[in-house]
Short mmCIF file of C-alpha atoms in Angstrom, two decimals:
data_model
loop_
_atom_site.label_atom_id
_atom_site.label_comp_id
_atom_site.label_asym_id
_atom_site.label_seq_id
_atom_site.Cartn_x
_atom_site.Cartn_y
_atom_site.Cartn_z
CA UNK A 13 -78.29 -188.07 36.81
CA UNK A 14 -77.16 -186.26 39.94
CA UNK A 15 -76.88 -189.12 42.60
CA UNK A 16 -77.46 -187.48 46.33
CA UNK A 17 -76.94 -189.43 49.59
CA UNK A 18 -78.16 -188.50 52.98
CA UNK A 19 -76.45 -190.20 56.20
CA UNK A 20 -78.00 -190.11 59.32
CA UNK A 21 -76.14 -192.10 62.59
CA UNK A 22 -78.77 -192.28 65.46
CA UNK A 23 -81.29 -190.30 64.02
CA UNK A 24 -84.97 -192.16 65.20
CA UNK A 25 -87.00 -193.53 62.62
CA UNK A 26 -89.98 -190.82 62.55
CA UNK A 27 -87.35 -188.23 61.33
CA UNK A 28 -85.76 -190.13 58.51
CA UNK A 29 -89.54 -190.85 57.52
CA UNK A 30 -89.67 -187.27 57.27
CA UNK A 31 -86.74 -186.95 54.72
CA UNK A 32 -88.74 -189.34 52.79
CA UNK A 33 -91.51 -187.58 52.61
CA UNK A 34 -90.25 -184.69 51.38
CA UNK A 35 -88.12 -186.41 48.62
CA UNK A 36 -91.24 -188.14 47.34
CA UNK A 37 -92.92 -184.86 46.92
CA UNK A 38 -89.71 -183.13 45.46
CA UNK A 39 -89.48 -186.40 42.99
CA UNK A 40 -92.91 -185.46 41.45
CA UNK A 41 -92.91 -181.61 41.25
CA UNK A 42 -89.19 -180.56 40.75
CA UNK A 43 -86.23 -183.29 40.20
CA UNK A 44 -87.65 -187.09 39.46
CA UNK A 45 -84.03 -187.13 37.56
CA UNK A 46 -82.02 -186.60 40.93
CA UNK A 47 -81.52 -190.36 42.45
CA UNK A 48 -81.89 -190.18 46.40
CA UNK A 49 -80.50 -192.63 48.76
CA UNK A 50 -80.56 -193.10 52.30
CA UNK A 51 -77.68 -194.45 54.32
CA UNK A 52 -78.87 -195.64 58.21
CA UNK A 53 -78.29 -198.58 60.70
CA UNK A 54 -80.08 -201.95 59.54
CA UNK A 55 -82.13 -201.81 62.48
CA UNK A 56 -83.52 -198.17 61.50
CA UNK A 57 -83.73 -199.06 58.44
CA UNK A 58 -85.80 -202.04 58.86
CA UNK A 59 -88.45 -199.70 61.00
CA UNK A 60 -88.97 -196.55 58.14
CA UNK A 61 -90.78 -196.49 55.64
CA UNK A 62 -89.99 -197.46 51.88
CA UNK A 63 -90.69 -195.50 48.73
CA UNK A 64 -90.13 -196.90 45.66
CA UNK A 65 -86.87 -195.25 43.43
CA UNK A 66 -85.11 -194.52 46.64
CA UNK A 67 -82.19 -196.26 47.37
CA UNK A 68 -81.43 -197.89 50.72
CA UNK A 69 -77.63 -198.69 52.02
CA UNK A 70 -76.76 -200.16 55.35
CA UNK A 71 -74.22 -198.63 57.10
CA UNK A 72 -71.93 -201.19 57.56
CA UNK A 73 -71.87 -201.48 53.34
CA UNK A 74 -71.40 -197.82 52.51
CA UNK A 75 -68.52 -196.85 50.88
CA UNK A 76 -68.09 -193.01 51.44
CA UNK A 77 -65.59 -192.48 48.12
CA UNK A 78 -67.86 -194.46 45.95
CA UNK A 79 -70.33 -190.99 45.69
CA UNK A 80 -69.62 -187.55 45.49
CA UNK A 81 -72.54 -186.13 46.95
CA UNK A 82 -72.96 -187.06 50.73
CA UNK A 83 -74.92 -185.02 53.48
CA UNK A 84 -74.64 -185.66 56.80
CA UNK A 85 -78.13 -185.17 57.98
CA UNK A 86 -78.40 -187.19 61.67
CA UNK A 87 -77.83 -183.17 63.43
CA UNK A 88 -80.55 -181.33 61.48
CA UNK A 89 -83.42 -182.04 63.52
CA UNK A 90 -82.50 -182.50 66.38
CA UNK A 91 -84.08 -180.01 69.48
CA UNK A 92 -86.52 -178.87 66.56
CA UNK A 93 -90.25 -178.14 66.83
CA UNK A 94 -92.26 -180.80 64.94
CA UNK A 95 -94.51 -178.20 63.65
CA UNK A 96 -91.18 -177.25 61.88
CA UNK A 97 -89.08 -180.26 60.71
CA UNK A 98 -91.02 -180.67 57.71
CA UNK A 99 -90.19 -176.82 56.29
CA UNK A 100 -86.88 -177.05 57.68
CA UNK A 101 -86.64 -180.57 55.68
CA UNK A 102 -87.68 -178.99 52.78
CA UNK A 103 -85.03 -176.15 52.34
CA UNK A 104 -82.54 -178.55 52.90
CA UNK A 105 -83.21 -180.54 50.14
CA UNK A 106 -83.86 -178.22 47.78
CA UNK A 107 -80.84 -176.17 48.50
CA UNK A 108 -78.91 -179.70 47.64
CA UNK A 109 -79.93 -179.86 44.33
CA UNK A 110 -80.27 -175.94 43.23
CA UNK A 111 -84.19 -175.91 43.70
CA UNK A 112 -86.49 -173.06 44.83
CA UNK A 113 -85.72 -172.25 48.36
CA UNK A 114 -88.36 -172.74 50.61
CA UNK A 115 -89.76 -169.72 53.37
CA UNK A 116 -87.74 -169.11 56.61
CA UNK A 117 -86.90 -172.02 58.49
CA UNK A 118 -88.22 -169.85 61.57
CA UNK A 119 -91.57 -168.37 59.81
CA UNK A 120 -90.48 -165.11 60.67
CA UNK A 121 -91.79 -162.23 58.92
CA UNK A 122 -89.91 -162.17 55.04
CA UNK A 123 -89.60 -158.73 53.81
CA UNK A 124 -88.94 -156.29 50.99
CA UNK A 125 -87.72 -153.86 52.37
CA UNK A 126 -85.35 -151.41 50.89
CA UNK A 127 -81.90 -152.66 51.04
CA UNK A 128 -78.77 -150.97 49.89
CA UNK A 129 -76.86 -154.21 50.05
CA UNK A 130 -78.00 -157.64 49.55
CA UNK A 131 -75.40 -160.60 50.58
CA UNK A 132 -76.14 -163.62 49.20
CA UNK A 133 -74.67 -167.31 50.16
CA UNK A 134 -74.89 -170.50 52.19
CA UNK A 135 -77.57 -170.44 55.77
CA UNK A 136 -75.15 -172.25 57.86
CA UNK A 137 -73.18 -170.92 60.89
CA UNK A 138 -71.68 -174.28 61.09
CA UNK A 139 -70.01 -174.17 57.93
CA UNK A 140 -66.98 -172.75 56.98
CA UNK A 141 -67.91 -170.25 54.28
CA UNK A 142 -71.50 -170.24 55.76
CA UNK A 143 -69.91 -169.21 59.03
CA UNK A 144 -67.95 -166.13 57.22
CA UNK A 145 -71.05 -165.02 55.80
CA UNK A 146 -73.19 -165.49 59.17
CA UNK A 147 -70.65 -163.11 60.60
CA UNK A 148 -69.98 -160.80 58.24
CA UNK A 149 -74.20 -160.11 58.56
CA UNK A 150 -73.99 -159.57 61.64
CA UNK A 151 -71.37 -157.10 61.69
CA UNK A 152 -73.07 -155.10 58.89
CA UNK A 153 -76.52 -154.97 60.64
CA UNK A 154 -74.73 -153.35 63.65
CA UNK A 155 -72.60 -150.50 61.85
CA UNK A 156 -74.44 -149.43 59.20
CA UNK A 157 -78.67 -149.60 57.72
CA UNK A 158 -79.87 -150.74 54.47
CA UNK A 159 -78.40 -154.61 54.84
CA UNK A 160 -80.28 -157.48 53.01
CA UNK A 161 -79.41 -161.20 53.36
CA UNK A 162 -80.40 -163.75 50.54
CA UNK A 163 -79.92 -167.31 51.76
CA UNK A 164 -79.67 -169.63 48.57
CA UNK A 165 -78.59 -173.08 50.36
CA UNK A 166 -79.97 -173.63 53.62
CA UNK A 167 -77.33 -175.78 55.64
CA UNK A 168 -77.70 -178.53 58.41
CA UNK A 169 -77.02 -175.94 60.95
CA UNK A 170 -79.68 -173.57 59.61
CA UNK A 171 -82.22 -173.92 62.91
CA UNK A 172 -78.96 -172.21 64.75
CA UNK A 173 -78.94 -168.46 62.47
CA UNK A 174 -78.96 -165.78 64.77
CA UNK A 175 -82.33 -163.96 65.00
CA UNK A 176 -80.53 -160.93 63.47
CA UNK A 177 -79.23 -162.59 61.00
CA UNK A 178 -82.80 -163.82 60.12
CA UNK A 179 -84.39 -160.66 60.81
CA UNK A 180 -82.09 -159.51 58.01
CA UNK A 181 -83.88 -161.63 55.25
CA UNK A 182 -85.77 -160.45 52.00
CA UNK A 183 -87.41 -162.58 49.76
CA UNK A 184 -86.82 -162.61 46.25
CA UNK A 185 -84.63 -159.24 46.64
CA UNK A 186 -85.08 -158.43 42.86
CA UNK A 187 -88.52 -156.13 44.05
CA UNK A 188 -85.91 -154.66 46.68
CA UNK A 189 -84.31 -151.61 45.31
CA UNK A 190 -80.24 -152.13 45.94
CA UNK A 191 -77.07 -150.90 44.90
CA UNK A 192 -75.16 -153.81 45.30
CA UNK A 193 -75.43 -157.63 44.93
CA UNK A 194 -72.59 -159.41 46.97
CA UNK A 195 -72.05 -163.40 46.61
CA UNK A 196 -70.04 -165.56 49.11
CA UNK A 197 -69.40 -168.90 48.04
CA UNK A 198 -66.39 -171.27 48.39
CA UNK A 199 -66.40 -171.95 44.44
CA UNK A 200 -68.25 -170.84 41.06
CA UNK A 201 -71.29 -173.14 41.34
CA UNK A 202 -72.86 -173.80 37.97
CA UNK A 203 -76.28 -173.63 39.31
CA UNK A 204 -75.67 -170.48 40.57
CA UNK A 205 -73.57 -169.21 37.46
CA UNK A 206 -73.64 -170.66 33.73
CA UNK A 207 -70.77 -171.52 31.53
CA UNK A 208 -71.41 -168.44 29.35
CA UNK A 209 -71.22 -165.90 32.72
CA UNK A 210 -74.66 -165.75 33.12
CA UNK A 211 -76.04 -165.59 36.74
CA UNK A 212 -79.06 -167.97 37.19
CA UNK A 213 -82.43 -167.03 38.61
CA UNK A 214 -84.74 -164.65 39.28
CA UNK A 215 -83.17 -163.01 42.52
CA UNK A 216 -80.06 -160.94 40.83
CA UNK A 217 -81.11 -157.09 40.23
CA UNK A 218 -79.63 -156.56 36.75
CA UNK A 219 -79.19 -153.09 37.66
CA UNK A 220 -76.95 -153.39 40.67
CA UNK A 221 -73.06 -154.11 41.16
CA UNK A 222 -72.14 -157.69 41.71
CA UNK A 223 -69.34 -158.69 43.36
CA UNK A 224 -68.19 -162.22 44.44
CA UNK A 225 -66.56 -163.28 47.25
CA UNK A 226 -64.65 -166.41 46.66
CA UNK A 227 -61.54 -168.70 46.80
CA UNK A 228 -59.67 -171.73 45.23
CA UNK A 229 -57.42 -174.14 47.03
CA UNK A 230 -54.53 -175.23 44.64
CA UNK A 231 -52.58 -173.45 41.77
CA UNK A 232 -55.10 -173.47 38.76
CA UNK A 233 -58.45 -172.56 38.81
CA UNK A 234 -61.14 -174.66 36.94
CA UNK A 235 -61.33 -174.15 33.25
CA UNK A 236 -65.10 -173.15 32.95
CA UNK A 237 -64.46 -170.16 36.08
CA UNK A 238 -62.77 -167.49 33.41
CA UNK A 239 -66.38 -167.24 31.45
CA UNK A 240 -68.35 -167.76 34.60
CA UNK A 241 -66.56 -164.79 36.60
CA UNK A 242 -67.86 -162.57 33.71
CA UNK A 243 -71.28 -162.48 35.60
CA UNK A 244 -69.44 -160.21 38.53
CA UNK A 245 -68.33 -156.91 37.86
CA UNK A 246 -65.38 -157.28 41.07
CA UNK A 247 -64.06 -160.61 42.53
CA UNK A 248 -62.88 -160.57 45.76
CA UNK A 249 -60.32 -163.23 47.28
CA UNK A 250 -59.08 -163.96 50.90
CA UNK A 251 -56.01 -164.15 50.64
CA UNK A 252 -52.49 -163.33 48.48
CA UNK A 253 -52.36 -167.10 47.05
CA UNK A 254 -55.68 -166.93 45.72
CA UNK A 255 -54.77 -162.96 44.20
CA UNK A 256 -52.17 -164.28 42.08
CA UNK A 257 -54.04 -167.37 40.46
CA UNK A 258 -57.59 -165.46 39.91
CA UNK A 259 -55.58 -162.62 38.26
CA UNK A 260 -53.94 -165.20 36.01
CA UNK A 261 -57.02 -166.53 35.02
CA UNK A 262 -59.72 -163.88 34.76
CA UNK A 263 -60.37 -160.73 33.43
CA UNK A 264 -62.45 -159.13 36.28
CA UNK A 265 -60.84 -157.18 38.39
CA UNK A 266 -59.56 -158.81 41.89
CA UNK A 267 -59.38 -157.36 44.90
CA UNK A 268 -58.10 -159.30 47.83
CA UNK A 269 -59.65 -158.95 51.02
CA UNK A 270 -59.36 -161.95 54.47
CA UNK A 271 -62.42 -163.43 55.22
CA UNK A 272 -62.56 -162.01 58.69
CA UNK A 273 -62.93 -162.98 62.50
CA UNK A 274 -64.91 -162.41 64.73
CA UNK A 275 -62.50 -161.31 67.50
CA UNK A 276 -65.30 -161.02 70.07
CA UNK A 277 -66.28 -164.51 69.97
CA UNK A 278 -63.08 -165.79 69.61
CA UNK A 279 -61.23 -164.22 72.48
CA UNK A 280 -58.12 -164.09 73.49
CA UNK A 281 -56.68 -166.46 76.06
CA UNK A 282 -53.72 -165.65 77.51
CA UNK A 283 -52.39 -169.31 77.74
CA UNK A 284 -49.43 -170.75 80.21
CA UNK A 285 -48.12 -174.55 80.81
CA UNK A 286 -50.84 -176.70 82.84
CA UNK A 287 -49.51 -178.81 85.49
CA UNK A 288 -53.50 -180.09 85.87
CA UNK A 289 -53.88 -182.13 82.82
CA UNK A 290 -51.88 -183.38 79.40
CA UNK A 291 -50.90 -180.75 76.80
CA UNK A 292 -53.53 -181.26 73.97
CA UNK A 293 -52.56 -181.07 70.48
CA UNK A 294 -56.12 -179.95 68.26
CA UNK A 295 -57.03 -181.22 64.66
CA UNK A 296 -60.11 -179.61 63.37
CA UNK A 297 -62.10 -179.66 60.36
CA UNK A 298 -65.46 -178.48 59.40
CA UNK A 299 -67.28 -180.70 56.72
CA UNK A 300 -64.87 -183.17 56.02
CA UNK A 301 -64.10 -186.99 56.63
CA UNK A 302 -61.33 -188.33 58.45
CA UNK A 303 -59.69 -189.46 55.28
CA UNK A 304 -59.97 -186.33 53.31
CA UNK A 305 -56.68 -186.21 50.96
CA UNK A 306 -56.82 -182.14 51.20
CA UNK A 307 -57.08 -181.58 55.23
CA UNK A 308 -54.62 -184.21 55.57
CA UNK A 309 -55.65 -185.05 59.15
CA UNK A 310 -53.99 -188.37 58.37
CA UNK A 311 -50.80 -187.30 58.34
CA UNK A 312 -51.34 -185.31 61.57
CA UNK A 313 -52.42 -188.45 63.33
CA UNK A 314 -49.48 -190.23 62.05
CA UNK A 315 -46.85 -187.67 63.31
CA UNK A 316 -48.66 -187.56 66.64
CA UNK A 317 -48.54 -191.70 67.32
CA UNK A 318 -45.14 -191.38 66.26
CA UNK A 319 -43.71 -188.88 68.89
CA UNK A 320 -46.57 -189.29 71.57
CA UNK A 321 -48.32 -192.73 71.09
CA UNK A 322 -49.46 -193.43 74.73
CA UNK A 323 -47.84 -190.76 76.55
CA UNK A 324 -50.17 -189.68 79.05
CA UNK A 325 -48.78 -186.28 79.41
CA UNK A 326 -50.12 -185.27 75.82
CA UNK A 327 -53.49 -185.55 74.05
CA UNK A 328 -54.89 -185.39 70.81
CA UNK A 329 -58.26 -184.27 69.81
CA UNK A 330 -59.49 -184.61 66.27
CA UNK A 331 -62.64 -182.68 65.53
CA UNK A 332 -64.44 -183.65 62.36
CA UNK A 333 -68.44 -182.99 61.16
CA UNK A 334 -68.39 -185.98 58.27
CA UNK A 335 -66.89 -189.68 57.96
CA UNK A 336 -65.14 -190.48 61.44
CA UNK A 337 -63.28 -193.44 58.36
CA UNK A 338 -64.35 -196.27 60.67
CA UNK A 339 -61.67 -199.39 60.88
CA UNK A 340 -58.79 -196.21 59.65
CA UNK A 341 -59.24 -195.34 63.87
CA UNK A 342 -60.09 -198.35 65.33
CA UNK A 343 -56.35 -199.33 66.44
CA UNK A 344 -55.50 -195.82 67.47
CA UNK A 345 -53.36 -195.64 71.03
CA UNK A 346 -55.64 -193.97 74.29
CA UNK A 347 -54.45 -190.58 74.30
CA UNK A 348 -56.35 -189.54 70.90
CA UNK A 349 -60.31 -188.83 70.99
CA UNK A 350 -62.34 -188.35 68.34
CA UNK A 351 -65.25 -185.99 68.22
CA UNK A 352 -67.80 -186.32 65.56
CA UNK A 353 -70.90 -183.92 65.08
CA UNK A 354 -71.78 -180.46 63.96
CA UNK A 355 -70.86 -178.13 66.77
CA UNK A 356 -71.58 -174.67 67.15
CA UNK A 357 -69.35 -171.86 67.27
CA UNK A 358 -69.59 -171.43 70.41
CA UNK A 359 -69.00 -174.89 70.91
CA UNK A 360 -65.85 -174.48 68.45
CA UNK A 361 -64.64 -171.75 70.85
CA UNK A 362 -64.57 -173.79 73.83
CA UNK A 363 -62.83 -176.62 71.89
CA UNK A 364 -59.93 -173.66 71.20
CA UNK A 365 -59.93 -172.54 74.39
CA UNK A 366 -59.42 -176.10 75.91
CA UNK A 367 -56.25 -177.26 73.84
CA UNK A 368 -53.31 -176.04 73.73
CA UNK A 369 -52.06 -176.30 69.85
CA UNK A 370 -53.55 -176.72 66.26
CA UNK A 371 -52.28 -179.22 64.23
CA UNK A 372 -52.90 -178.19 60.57
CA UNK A 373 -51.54 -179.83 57.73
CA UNK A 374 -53.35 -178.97 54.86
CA UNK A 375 -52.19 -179.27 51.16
CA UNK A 376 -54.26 -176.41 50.42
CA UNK A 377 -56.51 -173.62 51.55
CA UNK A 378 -58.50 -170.93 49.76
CA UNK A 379 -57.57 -169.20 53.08
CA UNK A 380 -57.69 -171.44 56.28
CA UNK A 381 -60.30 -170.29 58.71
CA UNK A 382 -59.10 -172.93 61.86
CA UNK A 383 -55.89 -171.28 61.94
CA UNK A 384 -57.10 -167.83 62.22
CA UNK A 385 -60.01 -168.83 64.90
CA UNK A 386 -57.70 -170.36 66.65
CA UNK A 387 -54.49 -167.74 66.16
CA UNK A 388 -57.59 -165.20 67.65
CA UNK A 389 -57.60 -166.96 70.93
CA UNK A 390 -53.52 -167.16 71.62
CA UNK A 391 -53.22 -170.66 70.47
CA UNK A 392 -49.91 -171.83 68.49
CA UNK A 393 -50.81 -172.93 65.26
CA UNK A 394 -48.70 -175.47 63.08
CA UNK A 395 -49.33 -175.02 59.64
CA UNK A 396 -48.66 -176.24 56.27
CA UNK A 397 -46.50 -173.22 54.48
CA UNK A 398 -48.87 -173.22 51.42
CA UNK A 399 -51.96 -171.28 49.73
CA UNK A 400 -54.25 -169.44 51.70
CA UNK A 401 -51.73 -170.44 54.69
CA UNK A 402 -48.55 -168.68 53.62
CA UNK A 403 -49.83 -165.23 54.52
CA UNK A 404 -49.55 -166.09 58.15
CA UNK A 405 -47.01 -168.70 57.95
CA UNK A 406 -43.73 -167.16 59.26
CA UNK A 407 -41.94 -168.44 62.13
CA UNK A 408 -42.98 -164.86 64.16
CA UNK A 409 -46.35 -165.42 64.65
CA UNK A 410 -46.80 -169.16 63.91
CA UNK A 411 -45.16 -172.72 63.12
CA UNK A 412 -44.69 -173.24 59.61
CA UNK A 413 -44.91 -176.37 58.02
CA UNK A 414 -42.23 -176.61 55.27
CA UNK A 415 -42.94 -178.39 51.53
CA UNK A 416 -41.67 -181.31 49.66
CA UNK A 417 -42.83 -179.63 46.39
CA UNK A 418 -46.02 -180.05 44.85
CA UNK A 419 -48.26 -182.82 43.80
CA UNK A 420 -51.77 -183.22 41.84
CA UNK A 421 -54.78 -181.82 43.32
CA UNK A 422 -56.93 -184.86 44.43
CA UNK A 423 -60.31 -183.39 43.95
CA UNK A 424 -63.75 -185.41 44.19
CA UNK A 425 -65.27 -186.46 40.76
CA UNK A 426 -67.76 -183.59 41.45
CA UNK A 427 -65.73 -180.87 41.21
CA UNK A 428 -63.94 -181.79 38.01
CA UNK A 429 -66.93 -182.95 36.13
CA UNK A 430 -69.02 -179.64 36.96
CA UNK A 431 -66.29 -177.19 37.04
CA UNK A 432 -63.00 -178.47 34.72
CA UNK A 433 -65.31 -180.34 31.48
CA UNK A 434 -64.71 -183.66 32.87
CA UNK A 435 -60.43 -183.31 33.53
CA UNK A 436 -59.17 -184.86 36.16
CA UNK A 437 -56.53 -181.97 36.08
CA UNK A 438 -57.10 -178.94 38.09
CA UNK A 439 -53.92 -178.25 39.45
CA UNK A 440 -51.35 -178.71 42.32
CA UNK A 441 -51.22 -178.43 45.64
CA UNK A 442 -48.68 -179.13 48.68
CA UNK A 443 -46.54 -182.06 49.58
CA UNK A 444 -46.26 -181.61 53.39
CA UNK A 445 -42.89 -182.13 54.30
CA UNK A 446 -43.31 -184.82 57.06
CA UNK A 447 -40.12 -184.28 58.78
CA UNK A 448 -40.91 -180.67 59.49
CA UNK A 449 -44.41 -181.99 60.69
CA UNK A 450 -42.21 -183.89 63.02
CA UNK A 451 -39.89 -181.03 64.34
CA UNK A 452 -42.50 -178.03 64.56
CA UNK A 453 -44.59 -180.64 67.01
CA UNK A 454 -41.76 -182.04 68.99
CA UNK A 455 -40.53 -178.26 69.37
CA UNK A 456 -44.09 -176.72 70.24
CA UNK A 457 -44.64 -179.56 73.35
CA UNK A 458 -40.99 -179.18 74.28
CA UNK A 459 -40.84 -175.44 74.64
CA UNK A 460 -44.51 -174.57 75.66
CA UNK A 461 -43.30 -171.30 77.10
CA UNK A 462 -42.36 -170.33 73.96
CA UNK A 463 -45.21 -171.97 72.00
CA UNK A 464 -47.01 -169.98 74.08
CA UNK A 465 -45.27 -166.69 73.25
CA UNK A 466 -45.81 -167.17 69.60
CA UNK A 467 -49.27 -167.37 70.41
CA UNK A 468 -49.50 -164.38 71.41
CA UNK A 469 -48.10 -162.47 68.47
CA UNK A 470 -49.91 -164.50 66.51
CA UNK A 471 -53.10 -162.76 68.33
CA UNK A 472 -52.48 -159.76 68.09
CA UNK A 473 -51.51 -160.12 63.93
CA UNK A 474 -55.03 -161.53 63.70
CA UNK A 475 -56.55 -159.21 65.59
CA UNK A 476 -55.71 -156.33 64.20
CA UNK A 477 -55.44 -157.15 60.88
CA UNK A 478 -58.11 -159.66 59.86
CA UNK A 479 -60.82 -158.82 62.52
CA UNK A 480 -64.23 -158.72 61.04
CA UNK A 481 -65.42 -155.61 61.65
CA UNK A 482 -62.21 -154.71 59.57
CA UNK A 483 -63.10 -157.17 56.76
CA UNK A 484 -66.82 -155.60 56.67
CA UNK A 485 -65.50 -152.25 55.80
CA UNK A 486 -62.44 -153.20 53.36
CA UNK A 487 -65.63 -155.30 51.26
CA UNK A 488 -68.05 -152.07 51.92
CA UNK A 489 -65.37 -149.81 50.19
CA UNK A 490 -64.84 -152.66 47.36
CA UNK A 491 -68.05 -153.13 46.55
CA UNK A 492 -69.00 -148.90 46.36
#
């Protein structure tokens, strides 16, 4: 049984209701197998409604690494029409547990209109991968015609899709006549592919190419992804790390391609020493708790107290979307600040454009999207010299973060159980050499100037080699 949680933090009562709702009416027509459970304040929770076979957890009791499968759903509603939470309620939950996806979150017009190219992936452009996708639509529908988008997981940021990006939608695009079938998703789902390479539902034109667009984040990929990547006729990867592993393990042909930024939104900002306020160090991460073993934000906040605790001439700003870790913060000095929500990109943007370094020491990346964002605006970036990191990690255009060797990937029960037959095994990834942590920070708030210059070249290698608009075309010739 597939056990789901949804966590809301100062969402009101009437909207949780809502979620319950829904998950009553999705118990009786499509999962009654999937065990729900809602995670709130004991005060909300004393005030919604109860339905029996749904599980209730006060917040000061939940234990975030006891389940594998936790939403963070307090953002989704929020500023929406009530004529619309319930549909928008709806897609979310099915897209959680692989069901039917419900009609536009916007009721605009669905069409099947004659597409050359359908994209297909996750309706979030607060997500990482979602994000990619988002903008890679966007780019297509202004240079060329004949562009379909296929949402198959609506996200919690789905009320935030731009309306071109929406206009862009067909419904069930198997009655659409299309050349190719392109999927972007961070990993082989098995509701989305079998274990015999068979691609699941009714939406995938058996007549068209199909090409996937994915990634992997430590040196092995997951036993059951060799016969699932037989349901795409190209794979394409962001980045050299990931080249080398999916060519060791599959028999498709791989093509590696970057995910792409968007170098209009993330501008470039030509960045000098401030007199006017401390230098601020950045940690961000999209979708992930405080205490995720992979982002290693830990580690970060470890180095920082160590050189900077309580120096009020430097800051630290750790941006997270998931588990803030509660008591891990509590006793953290002044100068850190912790920001906790789904933000949009543009909101992302101005986060960049506000600091003055990113701290990223990840043990591993399927390619590292913060960096790049962030490299796109002038900022230094200090950076774990490992996986989907180690194409831009050289001292010319960033600070590399050396490694201690390599250590077991610490994946979530999830991933192993649905993707490696139940090992525990799926790989290594990076020891982050803590002493380089150290120097590389020290020497970026020392020698701003020169941070600074860095920065710069780091711009202009994103921004003319892993632009968007350049991505778009590199996956247009691919895919033809």
């Amino acid at each position: 049984m597939k056990t789901i949680v949804l966590f809301f933090n100062g969402s009101p009562a009437e909207d949780i209701n809502i979620f319950l709702s829904v998950i009553s009416s999705i118990k009786e027509t499509n999962h009654p197998s999937t065990s729900w459970n809602i995670v709130a304040s004991r005060p909300i929770l004393n005030r919604i409604e109860r339905i029996k076979g749904i599980g209730y957890i006060d917040y000061d009791h939940f234990i975030r690494s006891r389940f594998p499968h936790v939403f963070h759903c307090s953002s989704l509603l929020k500023g929406v029409d009530e004529k619309k939470k319930v549909e928008i309620v709806t897609g979310f939950l099915l897209g959680r547990i692989g069901g039917k996806i419900a009609p536009s979150i916007s009721k605009i017009s669905i069409t099947t209109k004659k597409v050359d190219l359908v994209l297909e992936g996750v309706c979030d452009p607060c997500d990482g991968y979602g994000a990619s996708t988002h903008s890679l639509i966007k780019e297509y529908i202004k240079t060329r015609k004949g562009i379909g988008f296929f949402p198959r997981f609506y996200g919690e940021s789905s009320s935030l899709i731009d309306p071109a990006v929406k206009a862009s939608i067909v419904d069930n695009p198997i009655s659409s006549s299309y050349l190719i079938y392109l999927a972007l998703y961070d990993n082989l789902l098995n509701n989305i592919v079998s274990n015999n390479g068979i691609l699941k539902g009714p939406n995938r034109s058996q007549n068209s190419k199909k090409i996937l667009m994915t990634m992997f984040e430590s040196n092995k990929l997951p036993s059951t992804w060799a016969k699932r990547a037989k349901a795409f006729d190209k794979i394409i990867v962001p980045c050299s790390f990931c080249e080398e592993i999916f060519k060791e393990s599959i028999n498709v042909p791989v093509f590696r391609i970057p995910l792409g930024i968007d170098i209009d939104l993330f501008s470039f900002v030509d960045r000098v020493p401030s007199v006017m306020r401390p230098f601020r160090f950045l940690i961000l991460y999209a979708n992930h708790p405080l205490f995720d073993d992979r982002k290693n934000a830990l580690l970060g906040v470890k180095a920082f107290i160590e050189l900077f605790a309580n120096n009020k001439d430097v800051e630290l700003i750790v941006k997270l979307s998931g588990d803030p870790g509660g008591d891990l913060s509590k006793n953290w000095p002044s100068n850190i600040r912790i920001i906790n929500d789904r933000s949009t990109t543009q909101e992302v943007v101005n986060l960049y454009r506000e600091c003055d370094a990113l701290l990223f020491p990840s043990k591993g990346e399927g390619y590292g999207l913060p960096p790049r964002e962030a490299m796109a605006t002038g900022m230094p970036v200090i950076i774990t010299n490992y996986s989907g990191l180690t194409d831009i990690a050289s001292p010319d255009k960033t600070f590399p973060i050396e490694i201690d060797g390599l250590s077991p990937a610490n994946y979530v029960p999830w991933i192993y159980e649905q993707h490696n037959n139940g090992s525990s095994f799926i790989g290594n990834w990076a020891s982050v050499d803590y002493e380089s942590l150290l120097s590389q920070m020290r020497y970026v708030y020392l020698n701003q100037d020169k941070a600074f210059d860095i920065g710069r070249k780091g711009a202009e290698y994103i921004r003319k080699n892993e632009s968007i608009s350049k991505t778009a075309q590199l996956i247009y010739d691919a895919c033809i």
